[in-house]
Amino acid sequence: MSIQLSVEGLSKIYQTGEGVRDISIEVAKGELVTLLGPSGCGKTTVLRSVGGFVDPSEGIIRIGDRDVTNVVPEKRPSAMVFQSYNLWPHMTVYDNLAFSLKLKKKKKSFITERVDWALNLVHLTGSEKKYPSELSGGQQQRIALARALLLEPEVLLLDEPFSALDAKLRHELREELREIQAEQNLTMLFVTHDQEEALSISDRIVVMNRGKIEQVAQPYEIYHKPASLFVAQFIGRMNFIKGYAQPDGIRIDQLIFPNERGLIGEVAVGIRPEDVKLSEGKPSIEAKVAKIMMLGHYVEVTLHTIFGQLKMFIDKNEINTVELGRIVHVTLTRIQSFQDSNENYLERNEAYATI
Amino acid sequence: MSRLLKGKVLGIGLVMPSFLTLLVLVAYPVMMSVRTSLQNRAGEWSWDNYRYIFTEPLISQNIRHTMFVTIISCFFVLIIAYGIALYLRFSTRFFSKLINKLYLIPMFIPGVIAVYGFINFYRNNGWVARLIGTDNMLPIIYHVRGLIMINVWFNIPFTTMLLLSALQGIPNSIIEGARDVGATKWQLFIRFILPLSYKTMLVAITFLFMGIIGSFTAPFLIDRNAPQMLGVSMQQHFSVFNEIGQSSSLAVFMFLLSSAVGCFYIWSNMKHSKKELS
């Protein structure tokens, strides 16, 4: 697959000292890559640099084969969908969509045809004459997407496009976006702070923190093999407890896990709630059921153990196997251990229970 | 039902104080002037005063002069203030930040003092004349030029403030969106910034027009003796010539001019609000 967008060694430091340092990302043609991170991590800076709205201090940005690092936004082959609905309030939907084509001096019949095509794509046929203020938030963002698509961008940039919408609409638009992306074979760079959104729509995810890349991987890998403690904390639900690493294994109470990476001393052990299982046999951990919450298709159980609180997900059909206040035995089927090295917990060890 | 009635009474009760103040301090004097303007010296109903202001060459000259000064001043104020507002909105340089802090200062200087300073500065033996030589000095004080200059000086801060707030109300994302689809700077201005700040420009024009057409201090101190601005002329008819009826008819005429601009503003506002709900 050919590389459609490449960012090499991008740095942008603001006067406040914040910014991004040495970011390198490659996006293949037809790929949807998400920049994910907490607010202030620099993901929007990267996106805006690609769009041309931020002048990077260092680094090269290529779209296709072309170096666009110093090209102004109006001449870049990229299109952007912004966080706020930024349709032009003084223009009708038709004018909003037709504007870029009018700038290119296209024929009127061609423009009408393309606008129809775009409206059909976002399921808003017939709204040409409306003003943005007459549309709902979701509809406005669909039009914004259509407007960007009409530019036939080589790279489509989306800056938290759905964050202002309510949850249900967000899910709908997410799916629609994924469909359109697949249909049109679009290359997309998508910024979000919503990890669920990132996991659900991305081909690959770039997790960022404090202006640096923590991990670049496919959603499954990001979830299952977080490269750092930060990623482990940020993506999905995770229990964190203390463990002790010895040459023969990582010890948590009675449980011992293999220590292939040779971590030493106190380590942070992360356990996904779905990897905490009720167990009758030994070795196991004794725990008291402190809270039971029904969350739809699964149940979240809060357990108190001697090394702190553990959350456990069980199937909704197993809700009768736990009872408030009772002592249960659990085992951990899979753990991730992180060792404190230079404050970053970068040393990571992944281990499965050997039962 | 009684609750509904109570609500109505409360609503009207809350509006009453300001309505009564308006009635006593504005509506009543306006009606009195209209009445006085329609009476001759003997106290009989007649069109004499209006006949006078529309046939007397001196007054027609004054009206023409007033319209000229008002329109030219409005034009210059609007152009300059819009320029400053654009600069302050889109520049992030040090100089723009400095101007942003300074541009409102003239609003806090009392008019008479400003005019006094202006006269000292620009009169034919003033500071500027001393610097560039009296012979090179264009007549500014007691000339329409000076009047327009001081009008511009007085009105720029408020107009700039108004226009700047309109420009700041245009989100960056709208402008970035337009650049993203390929609009040049000029297209950006014509197709986005101007249409989106146009309504505030109408407000500014309305304020400017009404403020300048009825101004007194500056024309009284800076303008020539003839032709005069209507405000000065009105004062003269009232206290120098003691022609109460004539000055009243002048006042009514000015009121009608301002109302025309006000109506234009309201009309254009309504036309827009039908289109945009924003």
PDB file of C-alpha atoms in Angstrom, chain B residues 18-176:
ATOM      1  CA  SER B  18     -39.153  53.059  32.255  1.00  0.00           C
ATOM      2  CA  PHE B  19     -42.173  53.703  30.072  1.00  0.00           C
ATOM      3  CA  LEU B  20     -43.264  56.647  32.223  1.00  0.00           C
ATOM      4  CA  THR B  21     -39.754  58.083  32.295  1.00  0.00           C
ATOM      5  CA  LEU B  22     -39.670  57.858  28.519  1.00  0.00           C
ATOM      6  CA  LEU B  23     -43.083  59.460  28.302  1.00  0.00           C
ATOM      7  CA  VAL B  24     -42.206  62.408  30.547  1.00  0.00           C
ATOM      8  CA  LEU B  25     -38.634  63.038  29.444  1.00  0.00           C
ATOM      9  CA  VAL B  26     -38.798  62.151  25.753  1.00  0.00           C
ATOM     10  CA  ALA B  27     -42.266  61.761  24.318  1.00  0.00           C
ATOM     11  CA  TYR B  28     -43.770  64.835  25.973  1.00  0.00           C
ATOM     12  CA  PRO B  29     -40.990  67.251  24.883  1.00  0.00           C
ATOM     13  CA  VAL B  30     -41.109  65.772  21.380  1.00  0.00           C
ATOM     14  CA  MET B  31     -44.847  66.381  21.181  1.00  0.00           C
ATOM     15  CA  MET B  32     -44.395  69.875  22.583  1.00  0.00           C
ATOM     16  CA  SER B  33     -41.815  70.703  19.916  1.00  0.00           C
ATOM     17  CA  VAL B  34     -44.061  69.325  17.208  1.00  0.00           C
ATOM     18  CA  ARG B  35     -46.847  71.524  18.523  1.00  0.00           C
ATOM     19  CA  THR B  36     -44.660  74.599  18.835  1.00  0.00           C
ATOM     20  CA  SER B  37     -43.308  74.049  15.340  1.00  0.00           C
ATOM     21  CA  LEU B  38     -46.840  74.148  13.979  1.00  0.00           C
ATOM     22  CA  GLN B  39     -47.712  77.483  15.633  1.00  0.00           C
ATOM     23  CA  ASN B  40     -46.843  80.963  14.490  1.00  0.00           C
ATOM     24  CA  ARG B  41     -45.856  83.801  16.778  1.00  0.00           C
ATOM     25  CA  ALA B  42     -49.438  84.654  17.491  1.00  0.00           C
ATOM     26  CA  GLY B  43     -49.965  81.123  18.696  1.00  0.00           C
ATOM     27  CA  GLU B  44     -52.169  80.122  15.754  1.00  0.00           C
ATOM     28  CA  TRP B  45     -51.792  76.887  13.809  1.00  0.00           C
ATOM     29  CA  SER B  46     -49.763  77.456  10.654  1.00  0.00           C
ATOM     30  CA  TRP B  47     -47.038  76.023   8.404  1.00  0.00           C
ATOM     31  CA  ASP B  48     -45.001  79.215   8.624  1.00  0.00           C
ATOM     32  CA  ASN B  49     -42.052  77.680  10.429  1.00  0.00           C
ATOM     33  CA  TYR B  50     -41.738  74.833   7.954  1.00  0.00           C
ATOM     34  CA  ARG B  51     -42.168  77.226   5.050  1.00  0.00           C
ATOM     35  CA  TYR B  52     -39.317  79.212   6.545  1.00  0.00           C
ATOM     36  CA  ILE B  53     -36.864  76.328   6.975  1.00  0.00           C
ATOM     37  CA  PHE B  54     -37.491  74.978   3.491  1.00  0.00           C
ATOM     38  CA  THR B  55     -37.443  78.304   1.624  1.00  0.00           C
ATOM     39  CA  GLU B  56     -34.873  80.369   3.492  1.00  0.00           C
ATOM     40  CA  PRO B  57     -31.598  79.975   1.513  1.00  0.00           C
ATOM     41  CA  LEU B  58     -29.530  80.109   4.687  1.00  0.00           C
ATOM     42  CA  ILE B  59     -31.345  77.110   6.175  1.00  0.00           C
ATOM     43  CA  SER B  60     -31.197  75.076   2.950  1.00  0.00           C
ATOM     44  CA  GLN B  61     -27.487  75.736   2.914  1.00  0.00           C
ATOM     45  CA  ASN B  62     -27.296  74.587   6.520  1.00  0.00           C
ATOM     46  CA  ILE B  63     -29.210  71.421   5.716  1.00  0.00           C
ATOM     47  CA  ARG B  64     -26.920  70.656   2.777  1.00  0.00           C
ATOM     48  CA  HIS B  65     -23.884  71.418   4.914  1.00  0.00           C
ATOM     49  CA  THR B  66     -25.147  69.185   7.727  1.00  0.00           C
ATOM     50  CA  MET B  67     -25.836  66.287   5.371  1.00  0.00           C
ATOM     51  CA  PHE B  68     -22.445  66.724   3.731  1.00  0.00           C
ATOM     52  CA  VAL B  69     -20.543  66.762   7.031  1.00  0.00           C
ATOM     53  CA  THR B  70     -22.572  63.864   8.418  1.00  0.00           C
ATOM     54  CA  ILE B  71     -22.227  61.598   5.400  1.00  0.00           C
ATOM     55  CA  ILE B  72     -18.540  62.323   4.820  1.00  0.00           C
ATOM     56  CA  SER B  73     -17.758  61.884   8.536  1.00  0.00           C
ATOM     57  CA  CYS B  74     -19.726  58.610   8.679  1.00  0.00           C
ATOM     58  CA  PHE B  75     -17.889  57.385   5.609  1.00  0.00           C
ATOM     59  CA  PHE B  76     -14.434  58.137   6.973  1.00  0.00           C
ATOM     60  CA  VAL B  77     -15.205  56.864  10.486  1.00  0.00           C
ATOM     61  CA  LEU B  78     -16.577  53.622   9.100  1.00  0.00           C
ATOM     62  CA  ILE B  79     -13.655  53.018   6.745  1.00  0.00           C
ATOM     63  CA  ILE B  80     -11.014  53.826   9.357  1.00  0.00           C
ATOM     64  CA  ALA B  81     -12.729  52.028  12.234  1.00  0.00           C
ATOM     65  CA  TYR B  82     -13.335  48.931  10.099  1.00  0.00           C
ATOM     66  CA  GLY B  83      -9.701  48.957   9.081  1.00  0.00           C
ATOM     67  CA  ILE B  84      -8.544  49.217  12.681  1.00  0.00           C
ATOM     68  CA  ALA B  85     -11.009  46.531  13.782  1.00  0.00           C
ATOM     69  CA  LEU B  86      -9.813  44.165  11.035  1.00  0.00           C
ATOM     70  CA  TYR B  87      -6.223  44.774  12.046  1.00  0.00           C
ATOM     71  CA  LEU B  88      -6.944  44.220  15.735  1.00  0.00           C
ATOM     72  CA  ARG B  89      -8.959  41.074  15.010  1.00  0.00           C
ATOM     73  CA  PHE B  90      -6.501  39.337  12.740  1.00  0.00           C
ATOM     74  CA  SER B  91      -3.079  40.538  13.824  1.00  0.00           C
ATOM     75  CA  THR B  92      -1.382  39.047  16.853  1.00  0.00           C
ATOM     76  CA  ARG B  93       1.655  41.295  16.754  1.00  0.00           C
ATOM     77  CA  PHE B  94       2.838  43.462  19.610  1.00  0.00           C
ATOM     78  CA  PHE B  95       1.731  46.667  17.904  1.00  0.00           C
ATOM     79  CA  SER B  96      -1.822  45.416  17.508  1.00  0.00           C
ATOM     80  CA  LYS B  97      -1.945  44.450  21.181  1.00  0.00           C
ATOM     81  CA  LEU B  98      -0.763  47.953  22.045  1.00  0.00           C
ATOM     82  CA  ILE B  99      -3.435  49.610  19.903  1.00  0.00           C
ATOM     83  CA  ASN B 100      -6.009  47.284  21.396  1.00  0.00           C
ATOM     84  CA  LYS B 101      -5.214  48.759  24.799  1.00  0.00           C
ATOM     85  CA  LEU B 102      -5.102  52.372  23.618  1.00  0.00           C
ATOM     86  CA  TYR B 103      -7.877  52.839  21.107  1.00  0.00           C
ATOM     87  CA  LEU B 104     -10.650  53.412  23.632  1.00  0.00           C
ATOM     88  CA  ILE B 105      -8.887  56.232  25.466  1.00  0.00           C
ATOM     89  CA  PRO B 106     -10.428  59.088  23.418  1.00  0.00           C
ATOM     90  CA  MET B 107     -13.831  57.974  24.710  1.00  0.00           C
ATOM     91  CA  PHE B 108     -12.837  59.037  28.198  1.00  0.00           C
ATOM     92  CA  ILE B 109     -11.784  62.560  27.262  1.00  0.00           C
ATOM     93  CA  PRO B 110     -14.574  65.143  27.700  1.00  0.00           C
ATOM     94  CA  GLY B 111     -15.659  66.636  24.381  1.00  0.00           C
ATOM     95  CA  VAL B 112     -14.918  70.263  25.179  1.00  0.00           C
ATOM     96  CA  ILE B 113     -11.415  69.450  26.356  1.00  0.00           C
ATOM     97  CA  ALA B 114     -10.751  67.376  23.264  1.00  0.00           C
ATOM     98  CA  VAL B 115     -11.963  70.203  21.036  1.00  0.00           C
ATOM     99  CA  TYR B 116      -9.774  72.687  22.925  1.00  0.00           C
ATOM    100  CA  GLY B 117      -6.762  70.435  22.419  1.00  0.00           C
ATOM    101  CA  PHE B 118      -7.664  69.944  18.788  1.00  0.00           C
ATOM    102  CA  ILE B 119      -7.877  73.710  18.225  1.00  0.00           C
ATOM    103  CA  ASN B 120      -4.528  74.284  19.910  1.00  0.00           C
ATOM    104  CA  PHE B 121      -2.988  71.624  17.785  1.00  0.00           C
ATOM    105  CA  TYR B 122      -4.335  72.546  14.367  1.00  0.00           C
ATOM    106  CA  ARG B 123      -5.147  76.284  14.420  1.00  0.00           C
ATOM    107  CA  ASN B 124      -3.178  78.371  11.903  1.00  0.00           C
ATOM    108  CA  ASN B 125      -0.627  79.337  14.566  1.00  0.00           C
ATOM    109  CA  GLY B 126      -0.930  76.089  16.537  1.00  0.00           C
ATOM    110  CA  TRP B 127       1.602  73.341  17.222  1.00  0.00           C
ATOM    111  CA  VAL B 128       1.443  71.742  13.822  1.00  0.00           C
ATOM    112  CA  ALA B 129       1.786  75.136  12.129  1.00  0.00           C
ATOM    113  CA  ARG B 130       4.839  75.897  14.230  1.00  0.00           C
ATOM    114  CA  LEU B 131       6.394  72.587  13.209  1.00  0.00           C
ATOM    115  CA  ILE B 132       5.722  72.722   9.474  1.00  0.00           C
ATOM    116  CA  GLY B 133       5.601  76.512   9.085  1.00  0.00           C
ATOM    117  CA  THR B 134       2.522  78.717   9.050  1.00  0.00           C
ATOM    118  CA  ASP B 135       2.604  79.087   5.281  1.00  0.00           C
ATOM    119  CA  ASN B 136       2.397  75.344   4.712  1.00  0.00           C
ATOM    120  CA  MET B 137      -0.599  74.966   6.995  1.00  0.00           C
ATOM    121  CA  LEU B 138      -3.950  74.137   5.391  1.00  0.00           C
ATOM    122  CA  PRO B 139      -6.867  75.884   7.079  1.00  0.00           C
ATOM    123  CA  ILE B 140      -8.345  73.321   9.462  1.00  0.00           C
ATOM    124  CA  ILE B 141      -9.917  75.197  12.334  1.00  0.00           C
ATOM    125  CA  TYR B 142     -13.009  77.192  11.260  1.00  0.00           C
ATOM    126  CA  HIS B 143     -13.161  74.990   8.211  1.00  0.00           C
ATOM    127  CA  VAL B 144     -15.276  71.967   7.340  1.00  0.00           C
ATOM    128  CA  ARG B 145     -12.070  69.903   7.202  1.00  0.00           C
ATOM    129  CA  GLY B 146     -11.468  70.431  10.900  1.00  0.00           C
ATOM    130  CA  LEU B 147     -15.049  69.538  11.731  1.00  0.00           C
ATOM    131  CA  ILE B 148     -14.838  66.272   9.828  1.00  0.00           C
ATOM    132  CA  MET B 149     -11.481  65.502  11.456  1.00  0.00           C
ATOM    133  CA  ILE B 150     -12.801  65.990  14.980  1.00  0.00           C
ATOM    134  CA  ASN B 151     -15.925  63.958  14.163  1.00  0.00           C
ATOM    135  CA  VAL B 152     -13.691  61.151  12.989  1.00  0.00           C
ATOM    136  CA  TRP B 153     -11.588  61.455  16.130  1.00  0.00           C
ATOM    137  CA  PHE B 154     -14.604  61.397  18.444  1.00  0.00           C
ATOM    138  CA  ASN B 155     -16.379  58.501  16.771  1.00  0.00           C
ATOM    139  CA  ILE B 156     -13.612  56.082  15.926  1.00  0.00           C
ATOM    140  CA  PRO B 157     -13.243  54.457  19.377  1.00  0.00           C
ATOM    141  CA  PHE B 158     -16.872  53.486  19.824  1.00  0.00           C
ATOM    142  CA  THR B 159     -17.313  52.429  16.204  1.00  0.00           C
ATOM    143  CA  THR B 160     -14.131  50.375  16.343  1.00  0.00           C
ATOM    144  CA  MET B 161     -15.328  48.714  19.540  1.00  0.00           C
ATOM    145  CA  LEU B 162     -18.625  47.831  17.900  1.00  0.00           C
ATOM    146  CA  LEU B 163     -17.052  46.471  14.727  1.00  0.00           C
ATOM    147  CA  LEU B 164     -14.300  44.671  16.595  1.00  0.00           C
ATOM    148  CA  SER B 165     -16.816  42.795  18.705  1.00  0.00           C
ATOM    149  CA  ALA B 166     -18.623  41.796  15.510  1.00  0.00           C
ATOM    150  CA  LEU B 167     -15.398  40.573  13.939  1.00  0.00           C
ATOM    151  CA  GLN B 168     -14.417  38.741  17.101  1.00  0.00           C
ATOM    152  CA  GLY B 169     -17.802  37.050  16.940  1.00  0.00           C
ATOM    153  CA  ILE B 170     -16.739  35.347  13.698  1.00  0.00           C
ATOM    154  CA  PRO B 171     -15.177  32.073  14.859  1.00  0.00           C
ATOM    155  CA  ASN B 172     -11.718  31.221  13.572  1.00  0.00           C
ATOM    156  CA  SER B 173     -13.025  27.893  12.390  1.00  0.00           C
ATOM    157  CA  ILE B 174     -15.280  29.635   9.865  1.00  0.00           C
ATOM    158  CA  ILE B 175     -12.322  31.461   8.441  1.00  0.00           C
ATOM    159  CA  GLU B 176     -10.126  28.376   8.533  1.00  0.00           C
TER     160      GLU B 176
END
